[in-house]
Structures are given as structure tokens and as C-alpha cells.
Coordinates of C-alpha atoms in Angstrom, one line a residue:
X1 CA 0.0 0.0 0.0
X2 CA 1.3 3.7 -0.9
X3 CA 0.7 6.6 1.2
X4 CA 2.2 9.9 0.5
X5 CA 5.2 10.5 2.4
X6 CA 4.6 12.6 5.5
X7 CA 7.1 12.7 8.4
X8 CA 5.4 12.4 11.1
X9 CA 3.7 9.5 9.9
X10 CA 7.0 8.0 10.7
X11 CA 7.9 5.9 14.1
X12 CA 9.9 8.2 16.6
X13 CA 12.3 5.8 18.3
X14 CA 13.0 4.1 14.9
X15 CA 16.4 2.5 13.6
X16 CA 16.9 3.7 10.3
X17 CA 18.8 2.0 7.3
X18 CA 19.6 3.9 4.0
X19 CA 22.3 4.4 1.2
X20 CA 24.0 7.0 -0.3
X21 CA 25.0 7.7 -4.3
X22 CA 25.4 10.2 -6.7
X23 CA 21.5 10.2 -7.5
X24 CA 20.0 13.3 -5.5
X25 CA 17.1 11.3 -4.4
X26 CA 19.4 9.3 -1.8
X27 CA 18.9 12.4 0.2
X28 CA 14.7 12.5 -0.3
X29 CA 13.7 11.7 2.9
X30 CA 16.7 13.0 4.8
X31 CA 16.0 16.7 3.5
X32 CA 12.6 16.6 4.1
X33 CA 12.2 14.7 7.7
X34 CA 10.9 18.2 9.2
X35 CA 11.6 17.8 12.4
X36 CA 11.6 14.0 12.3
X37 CA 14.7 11.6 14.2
X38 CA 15.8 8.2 14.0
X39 CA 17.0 6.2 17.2
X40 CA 19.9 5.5 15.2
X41 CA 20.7 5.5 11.6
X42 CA 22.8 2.8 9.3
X43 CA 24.7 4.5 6.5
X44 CA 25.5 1.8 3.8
X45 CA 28.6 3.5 1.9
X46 CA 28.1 2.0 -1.6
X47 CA 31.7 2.1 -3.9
X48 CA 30.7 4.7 -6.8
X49 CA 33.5 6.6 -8.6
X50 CA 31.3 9.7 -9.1
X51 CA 32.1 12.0 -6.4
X52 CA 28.2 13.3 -6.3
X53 CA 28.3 9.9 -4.4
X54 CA 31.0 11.1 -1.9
X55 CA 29.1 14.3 -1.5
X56 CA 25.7 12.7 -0.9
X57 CA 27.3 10.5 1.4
X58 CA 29.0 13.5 3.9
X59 CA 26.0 15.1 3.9
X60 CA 23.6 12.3 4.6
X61 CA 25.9 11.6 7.4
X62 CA 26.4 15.6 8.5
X63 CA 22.8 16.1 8.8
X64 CA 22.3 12.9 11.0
X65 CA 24.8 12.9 13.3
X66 CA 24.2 15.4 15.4
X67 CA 20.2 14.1 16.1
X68 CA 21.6 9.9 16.9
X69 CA 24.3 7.7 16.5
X70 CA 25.2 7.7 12.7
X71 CA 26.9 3.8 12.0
X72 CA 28.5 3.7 8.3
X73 CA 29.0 0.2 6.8
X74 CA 31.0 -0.2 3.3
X75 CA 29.8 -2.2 1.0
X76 CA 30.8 -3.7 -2.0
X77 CA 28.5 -4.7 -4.7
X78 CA 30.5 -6.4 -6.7
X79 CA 31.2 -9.4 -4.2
X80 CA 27.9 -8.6 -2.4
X81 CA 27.2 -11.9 -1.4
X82 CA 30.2 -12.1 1.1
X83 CA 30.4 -8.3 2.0
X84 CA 26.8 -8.8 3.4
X85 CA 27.8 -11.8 5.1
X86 CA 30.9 -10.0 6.2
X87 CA 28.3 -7.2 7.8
X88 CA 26.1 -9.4 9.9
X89 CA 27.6 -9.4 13.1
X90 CA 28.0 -5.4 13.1
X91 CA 23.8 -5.6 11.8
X92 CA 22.5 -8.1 14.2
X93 CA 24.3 -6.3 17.4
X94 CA 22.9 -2.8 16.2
X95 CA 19.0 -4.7 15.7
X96 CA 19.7 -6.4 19.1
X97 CA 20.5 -2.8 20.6
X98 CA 17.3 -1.5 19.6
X99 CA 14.9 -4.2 20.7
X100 CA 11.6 -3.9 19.0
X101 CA 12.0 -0.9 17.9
X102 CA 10.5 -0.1 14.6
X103 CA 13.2 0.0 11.7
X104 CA 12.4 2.4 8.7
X105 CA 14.6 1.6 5.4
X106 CA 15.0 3.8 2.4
X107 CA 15.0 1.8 -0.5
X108 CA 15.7 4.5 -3.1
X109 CA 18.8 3.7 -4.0
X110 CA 19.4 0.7 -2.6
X111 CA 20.7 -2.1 -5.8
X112 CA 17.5 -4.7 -6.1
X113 CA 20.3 -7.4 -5.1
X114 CA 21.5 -5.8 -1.7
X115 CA 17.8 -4.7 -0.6
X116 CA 16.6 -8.5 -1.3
X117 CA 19.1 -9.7 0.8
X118 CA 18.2 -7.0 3.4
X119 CA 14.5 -7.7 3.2
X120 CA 15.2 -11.5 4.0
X121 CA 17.8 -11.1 6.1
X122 CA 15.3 -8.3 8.0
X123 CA 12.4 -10.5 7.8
X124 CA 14.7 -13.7 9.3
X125 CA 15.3 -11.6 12.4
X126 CA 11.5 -11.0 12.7
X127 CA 11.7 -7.4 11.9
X128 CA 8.9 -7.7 8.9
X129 CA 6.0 -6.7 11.3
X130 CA 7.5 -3.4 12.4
X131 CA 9.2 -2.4 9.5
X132 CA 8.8 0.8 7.4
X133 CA 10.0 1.2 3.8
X134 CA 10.3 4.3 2.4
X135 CA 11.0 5.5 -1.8
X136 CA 11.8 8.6 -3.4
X137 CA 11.1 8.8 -7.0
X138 CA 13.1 10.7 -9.8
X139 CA 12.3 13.5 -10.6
X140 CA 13.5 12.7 -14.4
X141 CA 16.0 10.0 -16.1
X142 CA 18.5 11.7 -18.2
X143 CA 18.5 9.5 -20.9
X144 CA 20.4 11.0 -23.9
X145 CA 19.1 9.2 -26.9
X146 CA 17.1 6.8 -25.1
X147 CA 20.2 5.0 -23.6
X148 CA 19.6 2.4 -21.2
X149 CA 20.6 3.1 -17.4
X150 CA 23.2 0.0 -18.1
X151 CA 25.9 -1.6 -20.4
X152 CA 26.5 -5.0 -20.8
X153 CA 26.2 -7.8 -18.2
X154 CA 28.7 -9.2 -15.9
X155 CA 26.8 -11.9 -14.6
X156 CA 23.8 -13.7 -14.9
X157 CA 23.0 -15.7 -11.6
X158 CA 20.5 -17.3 -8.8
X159 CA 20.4 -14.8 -5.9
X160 CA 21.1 -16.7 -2.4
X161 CA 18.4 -17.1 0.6
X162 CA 15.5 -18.0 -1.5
X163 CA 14.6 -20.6 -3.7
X164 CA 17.3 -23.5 -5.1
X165 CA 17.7 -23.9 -8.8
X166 CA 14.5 -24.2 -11.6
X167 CA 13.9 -27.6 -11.1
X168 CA 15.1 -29.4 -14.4
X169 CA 12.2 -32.0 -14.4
X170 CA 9.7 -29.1 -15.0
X171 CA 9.5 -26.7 -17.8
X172 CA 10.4 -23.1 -16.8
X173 CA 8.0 -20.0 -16.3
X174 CA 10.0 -17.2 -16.3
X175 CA 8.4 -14.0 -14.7
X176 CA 10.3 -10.4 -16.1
X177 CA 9.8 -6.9 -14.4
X178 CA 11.5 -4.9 -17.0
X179 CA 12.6 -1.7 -16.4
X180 CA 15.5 0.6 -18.7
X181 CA 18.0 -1.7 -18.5
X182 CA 17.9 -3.3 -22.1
X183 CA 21.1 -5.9 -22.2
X184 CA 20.5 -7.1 -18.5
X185 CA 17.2 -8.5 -19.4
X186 CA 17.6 -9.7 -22.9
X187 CA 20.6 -11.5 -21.3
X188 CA 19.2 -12.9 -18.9
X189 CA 15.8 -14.4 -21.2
X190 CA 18.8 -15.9 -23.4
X191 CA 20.5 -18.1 -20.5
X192 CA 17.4 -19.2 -18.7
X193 CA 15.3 -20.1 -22.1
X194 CA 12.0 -20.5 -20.5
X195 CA 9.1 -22.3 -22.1
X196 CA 6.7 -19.4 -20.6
X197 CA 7.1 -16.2 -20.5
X198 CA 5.6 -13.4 -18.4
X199 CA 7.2 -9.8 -18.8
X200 CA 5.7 -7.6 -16.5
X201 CA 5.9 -3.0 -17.2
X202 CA 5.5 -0.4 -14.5
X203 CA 2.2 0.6 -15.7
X204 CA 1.1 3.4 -14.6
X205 CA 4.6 4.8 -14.7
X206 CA 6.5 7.3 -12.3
X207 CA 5.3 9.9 -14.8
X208 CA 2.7 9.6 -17.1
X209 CA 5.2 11.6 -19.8
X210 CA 7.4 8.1 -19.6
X211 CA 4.8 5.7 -20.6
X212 CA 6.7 3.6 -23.6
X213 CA 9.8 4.1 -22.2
X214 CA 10.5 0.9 -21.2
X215 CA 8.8 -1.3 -23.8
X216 CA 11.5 0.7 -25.9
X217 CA 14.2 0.2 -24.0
X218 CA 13.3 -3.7 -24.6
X219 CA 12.0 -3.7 -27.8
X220 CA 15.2 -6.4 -28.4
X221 CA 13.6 -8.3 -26.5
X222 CA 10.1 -8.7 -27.1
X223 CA 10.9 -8.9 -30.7
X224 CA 12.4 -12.6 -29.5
X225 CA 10.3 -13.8 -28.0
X226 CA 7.7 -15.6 -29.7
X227 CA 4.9 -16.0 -27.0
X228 CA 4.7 -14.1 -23.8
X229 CA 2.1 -12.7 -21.8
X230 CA 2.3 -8.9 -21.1
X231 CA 0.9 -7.5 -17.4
X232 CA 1.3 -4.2 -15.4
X233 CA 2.1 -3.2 -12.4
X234 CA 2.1 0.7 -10.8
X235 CA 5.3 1.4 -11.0
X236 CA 4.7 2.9 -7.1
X237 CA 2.3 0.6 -5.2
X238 CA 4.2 -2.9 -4.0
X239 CA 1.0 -4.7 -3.2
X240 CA -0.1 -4.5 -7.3
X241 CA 2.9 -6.6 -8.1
X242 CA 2.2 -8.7 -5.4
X243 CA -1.2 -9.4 -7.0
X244 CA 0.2 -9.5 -10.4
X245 CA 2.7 -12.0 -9.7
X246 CA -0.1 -13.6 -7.7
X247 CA -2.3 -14.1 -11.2
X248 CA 0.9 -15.2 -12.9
X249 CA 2.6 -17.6 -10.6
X250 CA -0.6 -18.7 -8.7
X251 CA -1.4 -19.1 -5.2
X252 CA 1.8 -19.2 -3.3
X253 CA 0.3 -21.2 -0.8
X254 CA -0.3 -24.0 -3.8
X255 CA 2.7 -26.1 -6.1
X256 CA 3.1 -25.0 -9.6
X257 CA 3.2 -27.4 -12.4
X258 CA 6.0 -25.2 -13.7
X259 CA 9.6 -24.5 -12.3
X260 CA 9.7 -20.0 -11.8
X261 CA 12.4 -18.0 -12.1
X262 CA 11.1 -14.1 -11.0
X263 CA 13.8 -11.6 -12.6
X264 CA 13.5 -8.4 -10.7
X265 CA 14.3 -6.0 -13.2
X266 CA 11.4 -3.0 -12.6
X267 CA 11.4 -0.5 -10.0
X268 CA 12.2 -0.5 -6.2
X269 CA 8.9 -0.5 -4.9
X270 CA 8.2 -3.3 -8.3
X271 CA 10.5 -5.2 -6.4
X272 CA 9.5 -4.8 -2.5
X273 CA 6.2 -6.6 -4.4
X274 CA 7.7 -9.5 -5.8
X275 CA 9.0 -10.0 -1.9
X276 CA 5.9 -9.6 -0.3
X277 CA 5.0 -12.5 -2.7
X278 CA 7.9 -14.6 -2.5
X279 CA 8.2 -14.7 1.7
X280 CA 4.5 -16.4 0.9
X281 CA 5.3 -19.3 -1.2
X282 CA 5.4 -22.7 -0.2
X283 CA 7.0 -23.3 -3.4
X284 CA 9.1 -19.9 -4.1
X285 CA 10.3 -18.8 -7.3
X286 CA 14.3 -19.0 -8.1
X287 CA 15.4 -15.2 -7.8
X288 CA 17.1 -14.4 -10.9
X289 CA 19.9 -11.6 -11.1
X290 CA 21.9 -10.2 -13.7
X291 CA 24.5 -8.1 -13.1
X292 CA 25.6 -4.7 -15.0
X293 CA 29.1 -4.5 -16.9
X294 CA 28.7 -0.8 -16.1
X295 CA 26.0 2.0 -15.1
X296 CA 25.3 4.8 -17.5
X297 CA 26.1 7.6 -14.8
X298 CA 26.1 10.1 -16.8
X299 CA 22.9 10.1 -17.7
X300 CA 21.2 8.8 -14.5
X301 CA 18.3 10.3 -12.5
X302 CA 18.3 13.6 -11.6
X303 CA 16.4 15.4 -9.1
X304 CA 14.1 14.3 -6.3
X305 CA 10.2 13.6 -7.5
X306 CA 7.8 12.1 -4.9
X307 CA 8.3 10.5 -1.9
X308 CA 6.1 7.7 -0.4
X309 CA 5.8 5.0 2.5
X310 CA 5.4 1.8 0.3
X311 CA 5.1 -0.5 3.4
X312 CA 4.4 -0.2 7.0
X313 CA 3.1 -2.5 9.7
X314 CA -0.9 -3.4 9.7

């Protein structure tokens, strides 16, 4: 469910977890708490070569130390499988510090891999019922000549903590969000080869002025595959892909005829819906994940658009 981001809809004694990076909307909800403090606060210092990144991060980290304790945590995305492993000592004795406390994540910028892993690894330590995820859009993507946000793919591979491999013994339904990331996806529907397909658009968009956007950055694709099935789901709201992925998978309470691979290539809040649906499943969905050979940072987001809570407790 989406509710337009107010601050003071926000727990007061809350332990906050958020990134920084060279997009400007890293800083959404820290600019605009209005009189709103965390407990405490977890920085997660992403590697980025653009120095907008650097900048983002000091001031993330200016602003919030002086209303709690600011902890900052590097992290690698490259080898994120053990870096996050590497972190969960320093993660589980900052949750244990805090109780029951609510904890409120920013998932703006946050890569889909690293807040998967957070949103399991949260949910394992029986955070899901008191926790608060907050998204601020773009205000615009700078795409120059309707380049993709990516180049190339460095890897194409089955994300840890969920589901083992597609079962070989059943044919494979492969479930897309697509987003602008053209290569990544195309590469990814090459390896896995499904016998079903199920590509799934942010519809309705961020901004109504980008509808078509991403069907053209994926044009490549759908123009190879012979049969698919096209849904949407608002590119905003994480309980529509839930129920999308819901109609296309099935019950998750029920076994599928089919082996599922879900590729989580849409938005962040796209993506907080296909983990609603997947911590339901009796009989998950691999989690597939292909990597970038490079981001296209110079023409990246810009600005800060609208900012929403996309989940909170019941």
C-alpha cells in the first residue's frame, strides 16, 4: 500500500537504514524529515567513482549525526554476497540494541540485489512486522538518446536465501519486471530459455510523460520472443505486483506445475512486491539476477520527484 510521504507518519524511536550515491534522491527523505529523528541510523557507503556519491554520502551523514548515532557500513556490490555476510555481526548487534524498535529503510537507492538480501535477512530476524519502507522517486532520467541506465552484463545468476535452482524436471515459467535496462534483461531471457514467459511493465509509470519508455528500451527483447504474456504493475504501489505475480505464478500457498524464475528488473517499490510474494510461497520462485558490466552515470536520475511510504506495519 502507498501513502504519500509525510514525516510524522514515521515511528519516533525508529532504527533507520539507508544508502547513499550520486543520485540526489538518496537524500529525499533526509531533506525533508521536518523535524523528524531516527534512534539511530545505518549508513551503507556504496563504492561509486562519481564524487556526487562522496558528497551525498558526507551530507547524509552531516545532517544525522548530530540528532543519533550515525553507524556507516561499506559495501561492496561487486562481491555482495560475502560483504553482506561479512556485515552481519555489526547488523545483528545494532537490531539487538534497539529491541523492538520499529526500523524504517530507504530503499531508493538501494541495488535490487543488496535490498533482497536486506529484506530477507530483516524478515529472518522477525523485523517484517515493524518495519517501514520508504522511496523517493526521480524526478527525471537523463536518458540522452534513449540509452539504457546500463551496459553490458557481468553476470547472470540465482540470488542466495530463496529458492534452489528451476527444477530441471519441469519446464520453466519465467516471470520479467522490466525496467531501462535493455542488455540485463535480454541476457538474462537468453540463458534461462523458459518455455513461458511473463514480462511484466511499470504501468502506470513514475510519470505519465514516460509511458513507452521501457517497452522501448526492450524492444530487443520482445521482438524474440515468440509468445509471452504482457501484465502491469504501478510502477509505485508494491501490493499491485504482489497481486500481479499472484495471477501469474498462482497461489503461493499451492505447487506449480511449472519451475519460476522471478527476474527483478522493474522498480524499487516493483520489487518490495515480488518480496511480499515470494516470503508467501510454499513453493518460491528461483530469484534471478543479472549483473551490469557498467551504469550509465552520466545520464542517471536527476532530481528528487515524490516520496512515499510503500510498506508499514498493519
Amino acid at each position: 500500500m502507498k501513502t504519500a510521504f509525510e514525516s510524522s507518519l514515521l515511528p519516533s524511536d525508529a532504527l533507520l537504514m539507508l544508502c547513499a550515491s550520486h543520485e540526489e534522491r538518496c537524500k529525499g527523505v533526509v531533506d525533508h524529515r521536518d523535524g523528524w529523528s531516527p534512534a539511530s541510523t545505518v549508513v551503507f557507503k556504496y563504492e561509486d567513482a562519481n564524487p556526487l556519491g562522496e558528497q551525498h554520502h558526507s551530507e547524509i551523514v552531516g545532517q544525522l549525526s548530530g540528532l543519533c548515532n550515525v553507524t556507516e557500513i561499506p559495501f561492496r556490490e561487486k562481491n555482495v554476497i560475502y560483504n553482506f555476510d561479512g556485515q552481519q555481526t555489526e547488523l545483528q548487534s545494532i537490531l539487538a540494541s534497539h529491541g523492538d524498535q520499529p526500523v524504517v529503510v530507504d530503499v531508493s537507492v538501494l541495488t535490487k540485489r543488496h535490498l533482497l538480501l536486506l529484506m530477507r535477512w530483516l524478515d529472518d530476524h522477525e523485523c517484517w512486522e515493524r518495519l517501514w519502507i520508504v522511496y523517493s522517486e526521480p524526478e527525471e532520467y537523463e536518458i540522452d538518446g534513449q540509452l539504457p541506465l546500463s551496459f553490458g552484463v557481468s553476470s547472470v545468476t540465482q540470488l542466495p536465501g530463496f529458492a534452489a535452482s528451476p527444477n530441471p524436471s519441469r519446464p520453466l515459467h519465467a516471470a520479467m519486471f522490466l525496467g531501462y535496462e535493455g542488455d540485463r534483461a535480454f541476457a538474462t531471457y537468453e540463458i534461462l530459455e523458459p518455455r513461458k514467459t511473463t514480462v511484466i511493465i511499470p504501468d502506470p509509470p513514475f510519470n505519465e510523460s514516460w509511458r513507452g519508455r521501457t517497452e522501448h528500451q526492450n524492444q530487443n527483447l520482445l521482438a524474440s520472443i515468440d509468445q509471452y504474456s504482457l501484465e502491469a504493475a504501478d510502477a509505485i504501489d508494491p501490493e499491485s505486483s504482489a497481486a500481479v505475480l499472484h495471477k501469474v505464478f498462482g497461489d503461493p500457498g499451492a505447487r506449480s506445475e511449472f519451475a519460476r524464475a522471478l527476474c527483478p528488473l522493474g522498480t524499487k517499490p516493483q520489487t518490495i512486491g515480488a518480496y511480499i510474494y515470494l516470503r508467501q510461497c510454499l513453493d518460491p520462485p528461483s530469484v534471478i539476477y543479472s549483473g551490469a558490466l557498467r551504469h550509465n552515470h552520466n545520464y542517471y536520475s536527476s532530481g528528487v520527484g515524490r516520496k512515499w511510504i510503500i510498506h508499514h506495519p498493519k
